[in-house]
Tab-separated table of C-alpha atoms in Angstrom:
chain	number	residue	atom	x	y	z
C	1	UNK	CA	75.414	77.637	40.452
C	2	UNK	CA	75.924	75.176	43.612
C	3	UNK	CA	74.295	77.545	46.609
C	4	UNK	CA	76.856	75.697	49.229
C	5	UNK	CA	75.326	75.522	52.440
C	6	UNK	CA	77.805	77.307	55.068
C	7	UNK	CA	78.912	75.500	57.935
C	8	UNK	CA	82.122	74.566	60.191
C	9	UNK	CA	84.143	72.209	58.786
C	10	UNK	CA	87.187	70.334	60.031
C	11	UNK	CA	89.026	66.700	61.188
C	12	UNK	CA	91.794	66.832	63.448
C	13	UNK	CA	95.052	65.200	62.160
C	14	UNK	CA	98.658	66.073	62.523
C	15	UNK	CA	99.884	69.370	62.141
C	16	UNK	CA	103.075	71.161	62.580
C	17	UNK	CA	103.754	74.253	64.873
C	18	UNK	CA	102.724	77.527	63.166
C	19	UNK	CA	104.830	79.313	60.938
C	20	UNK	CA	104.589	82.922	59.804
C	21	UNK	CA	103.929	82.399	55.946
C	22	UNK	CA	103.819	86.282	53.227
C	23	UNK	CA	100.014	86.650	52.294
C	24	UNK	CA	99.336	86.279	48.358
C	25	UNK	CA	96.606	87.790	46.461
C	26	UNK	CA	94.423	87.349	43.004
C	27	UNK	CA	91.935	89.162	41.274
C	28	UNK	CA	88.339	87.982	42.283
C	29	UNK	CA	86.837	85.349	39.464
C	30	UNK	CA	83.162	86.314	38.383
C	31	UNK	CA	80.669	83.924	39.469
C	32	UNK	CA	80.014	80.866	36.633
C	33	UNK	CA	83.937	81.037	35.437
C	34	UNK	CA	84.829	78.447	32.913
C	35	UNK	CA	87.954	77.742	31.239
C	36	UNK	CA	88.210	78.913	27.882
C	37	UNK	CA	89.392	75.269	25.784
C	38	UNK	CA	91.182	77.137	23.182
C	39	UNK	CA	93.645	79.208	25.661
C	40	UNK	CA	97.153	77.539	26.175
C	41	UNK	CA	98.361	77.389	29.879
C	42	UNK	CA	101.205	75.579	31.846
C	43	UNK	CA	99.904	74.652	35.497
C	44	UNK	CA	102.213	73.285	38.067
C	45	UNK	CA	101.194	70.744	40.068
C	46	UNK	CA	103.093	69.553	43.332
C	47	UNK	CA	102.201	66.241	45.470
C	48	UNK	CA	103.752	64.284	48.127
C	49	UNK	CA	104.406	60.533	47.549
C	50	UNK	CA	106.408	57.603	46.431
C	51	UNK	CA	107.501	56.674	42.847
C	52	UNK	CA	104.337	54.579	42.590
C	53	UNK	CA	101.857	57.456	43.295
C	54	UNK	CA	103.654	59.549	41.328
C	55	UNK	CA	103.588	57.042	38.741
C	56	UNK	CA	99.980	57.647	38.789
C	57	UNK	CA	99.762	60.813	38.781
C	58	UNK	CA	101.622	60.607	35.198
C	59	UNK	CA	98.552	58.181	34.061
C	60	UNK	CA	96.209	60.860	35.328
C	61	UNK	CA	97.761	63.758	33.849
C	62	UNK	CA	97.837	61.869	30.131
C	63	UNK	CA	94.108	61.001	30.564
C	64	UNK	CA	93.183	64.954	31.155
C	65	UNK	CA	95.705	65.986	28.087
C	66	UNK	CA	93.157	63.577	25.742
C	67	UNK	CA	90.286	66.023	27.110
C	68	UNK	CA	92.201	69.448	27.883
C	69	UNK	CA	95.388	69.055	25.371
C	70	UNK	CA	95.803	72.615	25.277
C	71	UNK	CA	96.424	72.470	29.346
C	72	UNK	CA	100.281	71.022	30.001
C	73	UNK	CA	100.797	70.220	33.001
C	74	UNK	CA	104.579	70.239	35.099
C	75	UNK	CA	103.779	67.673	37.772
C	76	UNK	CA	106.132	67.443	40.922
C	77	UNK	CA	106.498	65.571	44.410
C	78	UNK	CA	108.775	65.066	47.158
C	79	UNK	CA	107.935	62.452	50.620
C	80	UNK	CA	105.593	64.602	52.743
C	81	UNK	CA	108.505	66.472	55.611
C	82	UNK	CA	109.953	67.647	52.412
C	83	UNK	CA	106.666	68.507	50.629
C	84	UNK	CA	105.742	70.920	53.145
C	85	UNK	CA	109.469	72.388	53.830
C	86	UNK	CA	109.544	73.265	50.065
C	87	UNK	CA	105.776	74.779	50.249
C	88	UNK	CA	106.956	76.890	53.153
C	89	UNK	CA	109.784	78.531	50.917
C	90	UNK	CA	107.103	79.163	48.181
C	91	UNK	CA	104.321	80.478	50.436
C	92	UNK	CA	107.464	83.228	51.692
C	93	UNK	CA	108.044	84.028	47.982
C	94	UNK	CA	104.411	83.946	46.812
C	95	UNK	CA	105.196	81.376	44.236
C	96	UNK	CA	103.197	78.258	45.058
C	97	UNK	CA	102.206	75.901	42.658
C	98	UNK	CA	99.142	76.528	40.849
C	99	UNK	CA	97.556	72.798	41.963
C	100	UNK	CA	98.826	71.256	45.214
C	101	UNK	CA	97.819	67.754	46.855
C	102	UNK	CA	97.288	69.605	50.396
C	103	UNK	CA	97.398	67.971	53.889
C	104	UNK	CA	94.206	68.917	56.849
C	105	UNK	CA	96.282	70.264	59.056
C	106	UNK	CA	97.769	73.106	57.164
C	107	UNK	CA	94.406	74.464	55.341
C	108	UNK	CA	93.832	76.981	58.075
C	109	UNK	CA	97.177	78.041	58.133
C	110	UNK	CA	97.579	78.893	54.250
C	111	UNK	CA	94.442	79.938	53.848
C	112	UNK	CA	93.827	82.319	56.925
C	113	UNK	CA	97.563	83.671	55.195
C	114	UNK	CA	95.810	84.688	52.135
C	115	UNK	CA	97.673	81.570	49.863
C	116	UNK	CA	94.774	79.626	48.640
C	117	UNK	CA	91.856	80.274	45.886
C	118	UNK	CA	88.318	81.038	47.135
C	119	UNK	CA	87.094	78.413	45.236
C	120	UNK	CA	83.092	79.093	46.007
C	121	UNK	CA	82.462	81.021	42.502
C	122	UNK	CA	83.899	77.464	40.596
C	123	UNK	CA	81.608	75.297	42.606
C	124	UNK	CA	78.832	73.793	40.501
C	125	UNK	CA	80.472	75.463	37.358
C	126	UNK	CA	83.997	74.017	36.158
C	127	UNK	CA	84.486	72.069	39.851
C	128	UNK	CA	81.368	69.985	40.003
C	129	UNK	CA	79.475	69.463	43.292
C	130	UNK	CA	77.114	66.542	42.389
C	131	UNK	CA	79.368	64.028	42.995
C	132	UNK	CA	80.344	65.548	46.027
C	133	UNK	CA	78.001	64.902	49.385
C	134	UNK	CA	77.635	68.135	51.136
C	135	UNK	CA	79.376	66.967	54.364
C	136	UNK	CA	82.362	66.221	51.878
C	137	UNK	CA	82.067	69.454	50.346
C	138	UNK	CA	81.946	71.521	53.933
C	139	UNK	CA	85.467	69.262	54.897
C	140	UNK	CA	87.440	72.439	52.819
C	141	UNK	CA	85.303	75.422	54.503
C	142	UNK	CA	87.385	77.759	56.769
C	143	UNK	CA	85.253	80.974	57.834
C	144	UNK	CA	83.069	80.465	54.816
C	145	UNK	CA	84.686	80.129	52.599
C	146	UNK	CA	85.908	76.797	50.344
C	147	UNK	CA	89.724	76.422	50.033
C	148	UNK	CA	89.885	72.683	49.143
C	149	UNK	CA	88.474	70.013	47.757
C	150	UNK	CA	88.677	66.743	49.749
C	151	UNK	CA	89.836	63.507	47.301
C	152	UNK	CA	89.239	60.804	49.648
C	153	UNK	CA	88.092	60.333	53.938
C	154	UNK	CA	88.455	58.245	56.271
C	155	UNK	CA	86.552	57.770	59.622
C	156	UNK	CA	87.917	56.896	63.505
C	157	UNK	CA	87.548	53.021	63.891
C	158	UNK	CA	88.583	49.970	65.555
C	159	UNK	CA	90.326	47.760	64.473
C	160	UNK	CA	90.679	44.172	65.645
C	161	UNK	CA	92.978	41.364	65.103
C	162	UNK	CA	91.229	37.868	64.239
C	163	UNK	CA	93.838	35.109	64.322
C	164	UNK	CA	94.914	37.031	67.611
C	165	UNK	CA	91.615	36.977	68.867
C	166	UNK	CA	90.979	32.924	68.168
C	167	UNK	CA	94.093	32.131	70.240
C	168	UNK	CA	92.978	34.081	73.034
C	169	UNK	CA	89.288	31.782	72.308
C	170	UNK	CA	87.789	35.244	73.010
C	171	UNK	CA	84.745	37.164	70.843
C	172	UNK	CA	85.381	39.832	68.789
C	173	UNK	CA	83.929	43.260	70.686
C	174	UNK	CA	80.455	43.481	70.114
C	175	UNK	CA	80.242	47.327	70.839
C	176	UNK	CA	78.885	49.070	73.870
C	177	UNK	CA	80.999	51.652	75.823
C	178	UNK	CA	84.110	52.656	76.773
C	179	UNK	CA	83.679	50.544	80.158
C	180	UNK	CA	82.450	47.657	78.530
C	181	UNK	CA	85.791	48.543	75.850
C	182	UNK	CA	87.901	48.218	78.782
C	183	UNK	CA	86.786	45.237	80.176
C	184	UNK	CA	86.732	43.133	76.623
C	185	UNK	CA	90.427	44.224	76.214
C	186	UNK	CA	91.118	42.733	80.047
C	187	UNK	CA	89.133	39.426	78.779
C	188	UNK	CA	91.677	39.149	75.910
C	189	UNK	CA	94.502	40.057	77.956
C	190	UNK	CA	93.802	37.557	80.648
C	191	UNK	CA	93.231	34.660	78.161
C	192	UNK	CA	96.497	35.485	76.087
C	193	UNK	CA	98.481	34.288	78.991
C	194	UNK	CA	101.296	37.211	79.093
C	195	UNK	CA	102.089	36.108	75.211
C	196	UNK	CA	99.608	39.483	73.895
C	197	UNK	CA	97.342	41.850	75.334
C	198	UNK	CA	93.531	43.035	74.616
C	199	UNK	CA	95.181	46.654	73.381
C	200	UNK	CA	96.398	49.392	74.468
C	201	UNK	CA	95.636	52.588	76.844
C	202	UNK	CA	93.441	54.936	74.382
C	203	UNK	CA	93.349	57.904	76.780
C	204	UNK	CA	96.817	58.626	74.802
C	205	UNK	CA	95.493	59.611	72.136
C	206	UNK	CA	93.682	63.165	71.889
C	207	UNK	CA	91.324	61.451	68.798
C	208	UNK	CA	89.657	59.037	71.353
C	209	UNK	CA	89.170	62.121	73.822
C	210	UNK	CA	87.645	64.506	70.849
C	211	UNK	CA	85.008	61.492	69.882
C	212	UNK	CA	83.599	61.657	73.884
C	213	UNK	CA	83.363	65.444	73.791
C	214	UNK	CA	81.792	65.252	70.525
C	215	UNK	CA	79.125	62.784	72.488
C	216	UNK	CA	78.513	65.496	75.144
C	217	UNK	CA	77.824	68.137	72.686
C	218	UNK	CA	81.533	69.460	72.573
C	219	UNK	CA	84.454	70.296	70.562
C	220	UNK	CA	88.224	69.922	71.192
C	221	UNK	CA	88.906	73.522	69.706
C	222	UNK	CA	86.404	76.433	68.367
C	223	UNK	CA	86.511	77.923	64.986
C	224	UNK	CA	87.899	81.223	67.404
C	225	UNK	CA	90.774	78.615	68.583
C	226	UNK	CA	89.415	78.297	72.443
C	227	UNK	CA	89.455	75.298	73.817
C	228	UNK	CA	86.230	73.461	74.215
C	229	UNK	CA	86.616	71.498	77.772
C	230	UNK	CA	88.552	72.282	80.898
C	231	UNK	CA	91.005	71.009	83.448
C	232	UNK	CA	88.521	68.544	84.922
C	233	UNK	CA	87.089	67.384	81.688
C	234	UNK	CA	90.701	66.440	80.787
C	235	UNK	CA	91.825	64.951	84.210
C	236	UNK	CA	88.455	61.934	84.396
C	237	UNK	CA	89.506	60.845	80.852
C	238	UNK	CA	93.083	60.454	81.853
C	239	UNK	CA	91.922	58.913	84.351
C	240	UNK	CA	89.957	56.275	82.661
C	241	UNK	CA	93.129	54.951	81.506
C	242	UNK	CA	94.296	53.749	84.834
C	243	UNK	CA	92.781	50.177	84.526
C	244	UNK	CA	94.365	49.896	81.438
C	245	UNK	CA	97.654	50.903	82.181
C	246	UNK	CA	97.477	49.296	85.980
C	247	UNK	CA	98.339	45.417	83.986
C	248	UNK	CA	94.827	45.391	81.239
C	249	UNK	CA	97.039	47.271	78.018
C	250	UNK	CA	100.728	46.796	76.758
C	251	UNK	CA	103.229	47.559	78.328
C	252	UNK	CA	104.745	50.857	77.590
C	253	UNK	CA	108.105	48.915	77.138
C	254	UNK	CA	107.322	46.938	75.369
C	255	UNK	CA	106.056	49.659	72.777
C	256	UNK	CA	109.614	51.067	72.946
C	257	UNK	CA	110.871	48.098	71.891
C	258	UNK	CA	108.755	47.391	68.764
C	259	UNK	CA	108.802	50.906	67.273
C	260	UNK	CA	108.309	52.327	64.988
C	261	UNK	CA	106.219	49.714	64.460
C	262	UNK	CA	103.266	49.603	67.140
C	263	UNK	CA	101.657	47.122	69.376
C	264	UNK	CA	99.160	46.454	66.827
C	265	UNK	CA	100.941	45.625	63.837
C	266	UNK	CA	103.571	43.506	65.905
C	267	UNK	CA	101.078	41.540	66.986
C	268	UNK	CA	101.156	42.314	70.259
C	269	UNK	CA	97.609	44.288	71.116
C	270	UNK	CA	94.507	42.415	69.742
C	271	UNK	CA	92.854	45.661	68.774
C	272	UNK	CA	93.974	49.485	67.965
C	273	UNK	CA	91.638	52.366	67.107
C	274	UNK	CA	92.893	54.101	64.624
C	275	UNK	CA	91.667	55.653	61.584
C	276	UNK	CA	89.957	53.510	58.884
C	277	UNK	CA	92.356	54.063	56.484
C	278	UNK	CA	95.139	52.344	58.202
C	279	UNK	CA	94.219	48.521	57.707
C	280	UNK	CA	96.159	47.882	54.796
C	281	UNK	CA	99.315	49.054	56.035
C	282	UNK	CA	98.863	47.204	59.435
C	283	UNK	CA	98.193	43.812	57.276
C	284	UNK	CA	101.475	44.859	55.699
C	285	UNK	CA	103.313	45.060	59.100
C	286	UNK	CA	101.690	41.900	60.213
C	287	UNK	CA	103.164	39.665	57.487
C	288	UNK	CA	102.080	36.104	56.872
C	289	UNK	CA	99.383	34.447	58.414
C	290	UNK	CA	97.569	37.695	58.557
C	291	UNK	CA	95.076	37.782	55.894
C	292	UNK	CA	92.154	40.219	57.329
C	293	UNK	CA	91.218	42.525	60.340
C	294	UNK	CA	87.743	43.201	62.026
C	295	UNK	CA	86.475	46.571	61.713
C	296	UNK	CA	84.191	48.585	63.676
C	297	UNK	CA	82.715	51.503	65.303
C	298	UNK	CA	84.406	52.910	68.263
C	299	UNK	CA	82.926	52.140	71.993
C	300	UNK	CA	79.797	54.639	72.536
C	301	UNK	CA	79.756	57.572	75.013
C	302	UNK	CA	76.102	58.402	75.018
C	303	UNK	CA	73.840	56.303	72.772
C	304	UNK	CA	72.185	58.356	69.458
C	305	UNK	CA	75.604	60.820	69.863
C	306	UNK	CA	76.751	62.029	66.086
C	307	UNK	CA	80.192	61.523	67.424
C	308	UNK	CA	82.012	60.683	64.408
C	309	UNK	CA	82.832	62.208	61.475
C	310	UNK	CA	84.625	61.685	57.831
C	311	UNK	CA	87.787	63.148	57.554
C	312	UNK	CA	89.685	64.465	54.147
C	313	UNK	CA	92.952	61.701	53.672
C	314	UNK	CA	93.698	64.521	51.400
C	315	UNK	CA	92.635	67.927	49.244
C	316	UNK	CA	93.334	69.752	46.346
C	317	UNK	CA	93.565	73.198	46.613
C	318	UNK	CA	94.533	76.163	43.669
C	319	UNK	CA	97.692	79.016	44.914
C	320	UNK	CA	95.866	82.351	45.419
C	321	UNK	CA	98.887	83.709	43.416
C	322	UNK	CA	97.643	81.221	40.187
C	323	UNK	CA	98.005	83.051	36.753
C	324	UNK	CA	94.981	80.291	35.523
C	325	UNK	CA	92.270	80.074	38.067
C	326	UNK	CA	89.866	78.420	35.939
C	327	UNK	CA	92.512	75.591	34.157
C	328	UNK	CA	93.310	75.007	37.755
C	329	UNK	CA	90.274	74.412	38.550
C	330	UNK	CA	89.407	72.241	35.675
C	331	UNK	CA	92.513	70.023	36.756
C	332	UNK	CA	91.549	70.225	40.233
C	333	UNK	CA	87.746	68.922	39.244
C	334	UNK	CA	89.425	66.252	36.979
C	335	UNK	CA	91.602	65.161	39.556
C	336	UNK	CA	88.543	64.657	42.160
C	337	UNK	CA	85.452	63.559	39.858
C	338	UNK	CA	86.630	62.051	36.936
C	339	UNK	CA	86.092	58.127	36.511
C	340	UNK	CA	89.193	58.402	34.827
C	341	UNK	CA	91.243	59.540	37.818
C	342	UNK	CA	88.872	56.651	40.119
C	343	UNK	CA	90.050	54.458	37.686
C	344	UNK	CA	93.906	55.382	37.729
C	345	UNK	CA	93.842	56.327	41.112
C	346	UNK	CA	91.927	53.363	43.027
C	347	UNK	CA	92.246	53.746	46.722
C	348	UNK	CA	96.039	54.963	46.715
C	349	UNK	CA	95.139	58.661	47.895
C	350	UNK	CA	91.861	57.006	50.330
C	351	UNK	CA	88.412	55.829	49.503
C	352	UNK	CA	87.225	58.470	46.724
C	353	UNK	CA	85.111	60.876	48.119
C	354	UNK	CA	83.670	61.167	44.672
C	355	UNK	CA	80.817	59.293	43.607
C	356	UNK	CA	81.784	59.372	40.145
C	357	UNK	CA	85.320	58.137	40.924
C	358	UNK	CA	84.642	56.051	43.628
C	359	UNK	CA	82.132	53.744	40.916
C	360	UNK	CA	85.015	54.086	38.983
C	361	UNK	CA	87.626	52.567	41.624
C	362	UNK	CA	88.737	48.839	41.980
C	363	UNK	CA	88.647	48.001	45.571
C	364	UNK	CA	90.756	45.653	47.006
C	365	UNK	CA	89.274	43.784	50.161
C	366	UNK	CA	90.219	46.400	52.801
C	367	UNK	CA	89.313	49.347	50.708
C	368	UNK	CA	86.224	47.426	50.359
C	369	UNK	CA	85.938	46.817	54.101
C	370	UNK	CA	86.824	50.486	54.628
C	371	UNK	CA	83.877	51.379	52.240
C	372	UNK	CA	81.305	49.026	54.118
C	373	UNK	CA	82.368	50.424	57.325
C	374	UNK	CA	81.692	54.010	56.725
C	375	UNK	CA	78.466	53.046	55.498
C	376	UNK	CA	77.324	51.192	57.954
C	377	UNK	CA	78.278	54.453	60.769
C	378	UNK	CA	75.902	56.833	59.174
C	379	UNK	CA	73.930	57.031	62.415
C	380	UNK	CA	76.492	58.496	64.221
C	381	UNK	CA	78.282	60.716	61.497
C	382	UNK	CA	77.763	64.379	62.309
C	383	UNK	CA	79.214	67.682	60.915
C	384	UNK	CA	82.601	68.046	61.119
C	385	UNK	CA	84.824	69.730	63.783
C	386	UNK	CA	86.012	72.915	62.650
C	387	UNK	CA	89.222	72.950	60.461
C	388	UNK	CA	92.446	71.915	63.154
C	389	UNK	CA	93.699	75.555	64.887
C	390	UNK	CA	96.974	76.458	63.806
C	391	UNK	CA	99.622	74.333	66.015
C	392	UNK	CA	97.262	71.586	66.154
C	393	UNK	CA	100.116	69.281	65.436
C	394	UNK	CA	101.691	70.724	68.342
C	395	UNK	CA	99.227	69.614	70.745
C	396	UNK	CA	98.438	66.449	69.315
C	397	UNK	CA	101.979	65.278	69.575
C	398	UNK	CA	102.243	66.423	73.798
C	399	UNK	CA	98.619	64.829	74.432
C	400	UNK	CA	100.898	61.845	72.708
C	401	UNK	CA	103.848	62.446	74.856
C	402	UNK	CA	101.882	62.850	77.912
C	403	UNK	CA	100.187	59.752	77.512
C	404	UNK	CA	103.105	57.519	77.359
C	405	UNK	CA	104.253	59.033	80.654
C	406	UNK	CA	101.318	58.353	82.278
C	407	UNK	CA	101.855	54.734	81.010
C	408	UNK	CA	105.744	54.703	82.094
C	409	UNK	CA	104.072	56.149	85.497
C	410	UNK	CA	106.697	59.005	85.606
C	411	UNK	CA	103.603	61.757	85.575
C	412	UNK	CA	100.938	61.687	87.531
C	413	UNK	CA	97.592	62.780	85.970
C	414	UNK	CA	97.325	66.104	87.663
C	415	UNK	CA	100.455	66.871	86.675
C	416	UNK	CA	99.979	65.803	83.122
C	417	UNK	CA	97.080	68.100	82.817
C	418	UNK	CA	98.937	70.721	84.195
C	419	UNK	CA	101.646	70.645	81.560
C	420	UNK	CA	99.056	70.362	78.531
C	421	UNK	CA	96.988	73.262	79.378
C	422	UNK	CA	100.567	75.118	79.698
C	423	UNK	CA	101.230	74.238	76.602
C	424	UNK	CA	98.025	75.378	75.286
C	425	UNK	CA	98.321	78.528	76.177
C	426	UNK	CA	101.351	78.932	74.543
C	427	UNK	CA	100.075	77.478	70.920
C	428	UNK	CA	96.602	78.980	71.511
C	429	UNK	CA	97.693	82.844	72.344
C	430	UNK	CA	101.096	83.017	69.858
């Protein structure tokens, strides 16, 4: 059986505030469970989506009846706020579904409640690991222990517009640090003549200030939910900003006025950084005459940092409270390795994190670009962060809120750090 090597895993992404959810329970599997083919079972399984993904998950579910006809399986899914309201009510009545698409930010929460499978003793048996790179595999650890299984990742990157960028008669970035970051976005900015700008202020977002800690040997948050820099630490990145926001970046109004589209995908900044995964819906917002975006790794803090790291888009996990651990499982391995579901699937749920499905995947040219990108940043790919602290979401959305008063200039930065370490306490000690 896979010996799976323990370490912290993690990737910060949105969250909502904590919730108290009712602890479940299930007897303990034995080691080298399989599912029996001959025993009949109904499994629920519950995604969030559109009619197209669900649409897919339909062609997915027929391909694993050919192999596992004996497993029917009542597939369900509502647009993500409502996914996770209805999983809430479930989690309080300890009647989740047996198989659940399953979002970062909430795999400490259910899983520290006692909701979610230990799904260590199906590793290497029914849920194969092969396919699986061990930093992949780590993604769905929380205190030891594997809760999910990641489908698909995505890395921190930035993007850049081209067509923008040959107006401006400018270069594309050509890397270096956050200085030199700064300064390229002021180039574009100067050339574009008031009709665009070279981006926008990144100190806003708490991403770009996790990927410098990371450089120093830091973490936003530890695996015991303490924060992992202080006051100062805070106040010089905020302060970095001030160039950008003092006439280099967009506007802050002008934001206002394009959302809930951004600067980005309205044309208006030159280049964004963003997660990888987030090119084809910018080329969307764009419209005509937009064709491709430049992709790249992030400006460097300190050179040979492992600063980045892949992210799950999204996991599978099993309810604690499942009648059918090991079909679960087998739909839950399906779902993840099979060519079949690479095949069906493509890049809708994120660049398979399976091998296996990921040969079997049709990539469009972004997909493909997304692909070639998080090859080419295997240098600086370290371990994930540990799993986001419950109420993540909380604090990712005031280090948001902060930031666009610092670029209205209604908060100074002292006072800015003042109010997110208040708020801190309050998510950290609840």
């Amino acid at each position: 059986m896979f010996n799976k090597k323990r370490v912290l895993a993690a990737g910060a992404f949105a969250a909502s505030a904590a919730i108290v959810l009712a602890g479940c329970s299930s007897s303990e599997p034995e080691a080298g469970a399989t599912y029996d083919p001959d025993e009949k079972v109904t499994l629920d399984l519950a995604f969030w989506g559109n009619d197209v993904r669900a649409e897919l998950y339909n062609e997915a579910i027929a391909a694993f009846n050919e192999e596992y006809p004996n497993i029917k399986v009542n597939a369900s899914f509502l647009d993500f706020p409502a996914f996770w309201e209805k999983r809430q009510t479930e989690a309080a009545g300890k009647n989740l579904p047996d198989v659940m698409q399953f979002d970062y930010s909430y795999l400490r929460q259910y899983s520290q409640n006692g909701l979610l499978l230990d799904l260590d003793p199906y590793l290497g048996e029914i849920i194969q690991t092969d396919p699986l790179p061990q930093n992949i595999l780590d993604i769905g650890v929380v205190n030891d222990t594997t809760y999910g299984i990641a489908t698909s990742t995505n890395a921190w990157g930035l993007f850049s517009n081209p067509v923008l960028l040959e107006t401006a008669g400018v270069e594309n970035f050509a890397g270096g640090t956050w200085e030199e970051y700064t300064d390229w976005m002021g180039e574009v900015t100067d050339a574009a003549g008031g009709a665009f700008w070279g981006g926008g202020d990144y100190t806003g977002r708490i991403q770009n200030f996790e990927l410098q800690l990371r450089a120093e040997g830091d973490v936003l948050f530890t695996e015991e939910g303490e924060a992992g820099f202080d006051e100062d630490r805070l106040a010089a990145f905020w302060e970095e900003g001030q160039p950008i926001r003092d006439g280099i970046g967009i506007p802050q109004q002008r934001v206002e006025e394009v959302a809930p589209k951004g600067g980005f995908d309205s044309a208006l900044t030159a280049s964004e950084l963003v997660w990888d995964n987030f090119g084809s819906g910018y080329l969307g917002g764009l419209g005509e005459g937009y064709t491709e975006l430049n992709l790249i790794a992030p400006p460097i803090t300190e050179e040979g940092a492992k600063d980045l790291y892949l992210k799950p888009s999204m996991l599978h996990t099993i309810s604690a409270n499942t009648e059918h651990p090991e079909a679960a499982a087998t739909l839950v391995d399906f779902l993840v390795n099979s060519p079949q579901s690479g095949e069906i699937f493509g890049t809708n749920r994120g660049l398979p994190a399976s091998e296996t499905a990921l040969e079997a995947a049709e990539l469009d040219p972004i997909s493909q670009q997304v692909k070639d990108y998080e090859e080419s940043i295997a240098d600086r790919l370290g371990d994930a962060p540990p799993v986001p602290i419950i109420g993540y979401g909380t604090l990712e959305e005031k280090f948001r809120q902060l930031g666009t008063e610092l670029n209205f200039g209604t908060i100074t930065v002292d006072e800015a750090v003042t109010q997110f370490f208040a708020e801190m306490d309050v998510v950290l000690n609840q």
